[in-house]
Coordinates of C-alpha atoms in Angstrom, one line a residue:
X18 CA -9.0 -10.0 -13.7
X19 CA -11.0 -6.9 -13.0
X20 CA -9.5 -3.6 -14.2
X21 CA -10.3 0.0 -15.0
X22 CA -8.2 3.1 -16.5
X23 CA -7.2 3.9 -12.8
X24 CA -6.8 0.3 -11.0
X25 CA -5.9 -3.1 -12.0
X26 CA -6.0 -6.2 -9.9
X27 CA -3.2 -8.8 -11.3
X28 CA -2.0 -12.4 -10.7
X29 CA 1.4 -12.7 -8.9
X30 CA 4.0 -10.5 -10.7
X31 CA 7.6 -9.5 -9.8
X32 CA 7.2 -6.5 -7.3
X33 CA 10.4 -5.3 -8.5
X34 CA 8.8 -4.9 -12.2
X35 CA 5.5 -3.7 -11.3
X36 CA 5.7 -1.4 -8.4
X37 CA 7.6 1.0 -10.0
X38 CA 4.9 1.5 -12.8
X39 CA 2.2 1.9 -9.7
X40 CA 1.1 5.3 -8.0
X41 CA 0.4 3.5 -4.9
X42 CA 0.7 -0.1 -3.5
X43 CA -2.2 -1.5 -1.9
X44 CA -1.4 -4.5 0.3
X45 CA -1.6 -6.7 3.2
X46 CA 1.2 -5.1 5.0
X47 CA 4.0 -7.8 4.9
X48 CA 7.6 -6.8 5.3
X49 CA 8.5 -7.9 1.8
X50 CA 5.9 -5.9 0.3
X51 CA 6.4 -2.8 2.4
X52 CA 10.3 -3.1 1.6
X53 CA 9.5 -3.4 -2.2
X54 CA 7.0 -0.4 -2.3
X55 CA 9.7 1.7 -0.5
X56 CA 12.3 0.6 -2.8
X57 CA 9.8 1.5 -5.8
X58 CA 9.6 4.9 -4.3
X59 CA 5.9 5.2 -4.2
X60 CA 3.4 5.2 -1.3
X61 CA 2.0 2.2 0.4
X62 CA -1.5 1.4 1.7
X63 CA -1.4 -1.2 4.1
X64 CA -4.6 -3.2 4.7
X65 CA -3.5 -5.2 7.5
X66 CA -4.6 -8.7 8.3
X67 CA -2.6 -10.7 10.8
X68 CA 0.8 -11.4 12.7
X69 CA 3.3 -8.4 11.9
X70 CA 1.0 -6.5 9.2
X71 CA -0.4 -4.1 11.7
X72 CA 3.2 -3.2 13.0
X73 CA 4.3 -2.5 9.4
X74 CA 1.2 -0.5 8.9
X75 CA 1.9 1.7 11.9
X76 CA 5.5 2.3 10.8
X77 CA 4.4 3.2 7.5
X78 CA 2.3 6.0 9.0
X79 CA 5.2 7.1 11.4
X80 CA 7.5 7.3 8.6
X81 CA 5.0 9.5 6.4
X82 CA 5.3 7.0 3.4
X83 CA 1.6 5.7 3.5
X84 CA -1.4 4.7 5.4
X85 CA -2.5 1.9 7.6
X86 CA -6.1 0.6 7.7
X87 CA -7.0 -2.7 9.2
X88 CA -8.6 -5.0 6.5
X89 CA -11.5 -6.0 9.1
X90 CA -12.7 -2.3 9.1
X91 CA -12.0 -1.5 5.3
X92 CA -15.1 -0.2 3.4
X93 CA -15.6 1.1 0.2
X94 CA -15.5 4.6 1.7
X95 CA -12.5 4.0 3.9
X96 CA -10.5 2.5 0.8
X97 CA -11.2 5.5 -1.1
X98 CA -10.0 7.8 1.6
X99 CA -6.9 5.7 2.2
X100 CA -6.0 6.0 -1.3
X101 CA -6.5 9.8 -1.5
X102 CA -4.3 10.3 1.9
X103 CA -1.7 7.5 0.4
X104 CA -1.3 9.7 -2.6
X105 CA -0.7 13.0 -0.6
X106 CA 2.2 11.2 1.5
X107 CA 5.7 12.3 1.2
X108 CA 7.8 9.6 -0.2
X109 CA 11.5 9.4 0.5
X110 CA 13.1 9.4 -3.1
X111 CA 15.1 6.0 -3.5
X112 CA 17.1 7.0 -6.8

C-alpha cells in the first residue's frame, strides 16, 4: 500500500484501534465512520459519494468537527485544502 511519513493507505482495520492514532480521518462519510472519528476525538474530512454521505458531510461542517467535499469534485488541490481546514477545526473532546 502507498504510504509516506505523513499519510498512509491501508486495508480494512478496526476503526476503534486505528483512528485514535490519526490526526484526521478522510473517508466517504458513512454514519459509522463519522461516529468512529468523533469517538476518536479527531477531525473528519468527508469525501461524500452517495446516499446519506452528503448529509453527514454537511452535519460534520455544521458541528465544526471537520469538512465536506463531494468526491466527484475532489482534486489534489481541494484534497490538500480540505486537509488543512480539517486540521484547524475545533473537535469536541471525547475523554
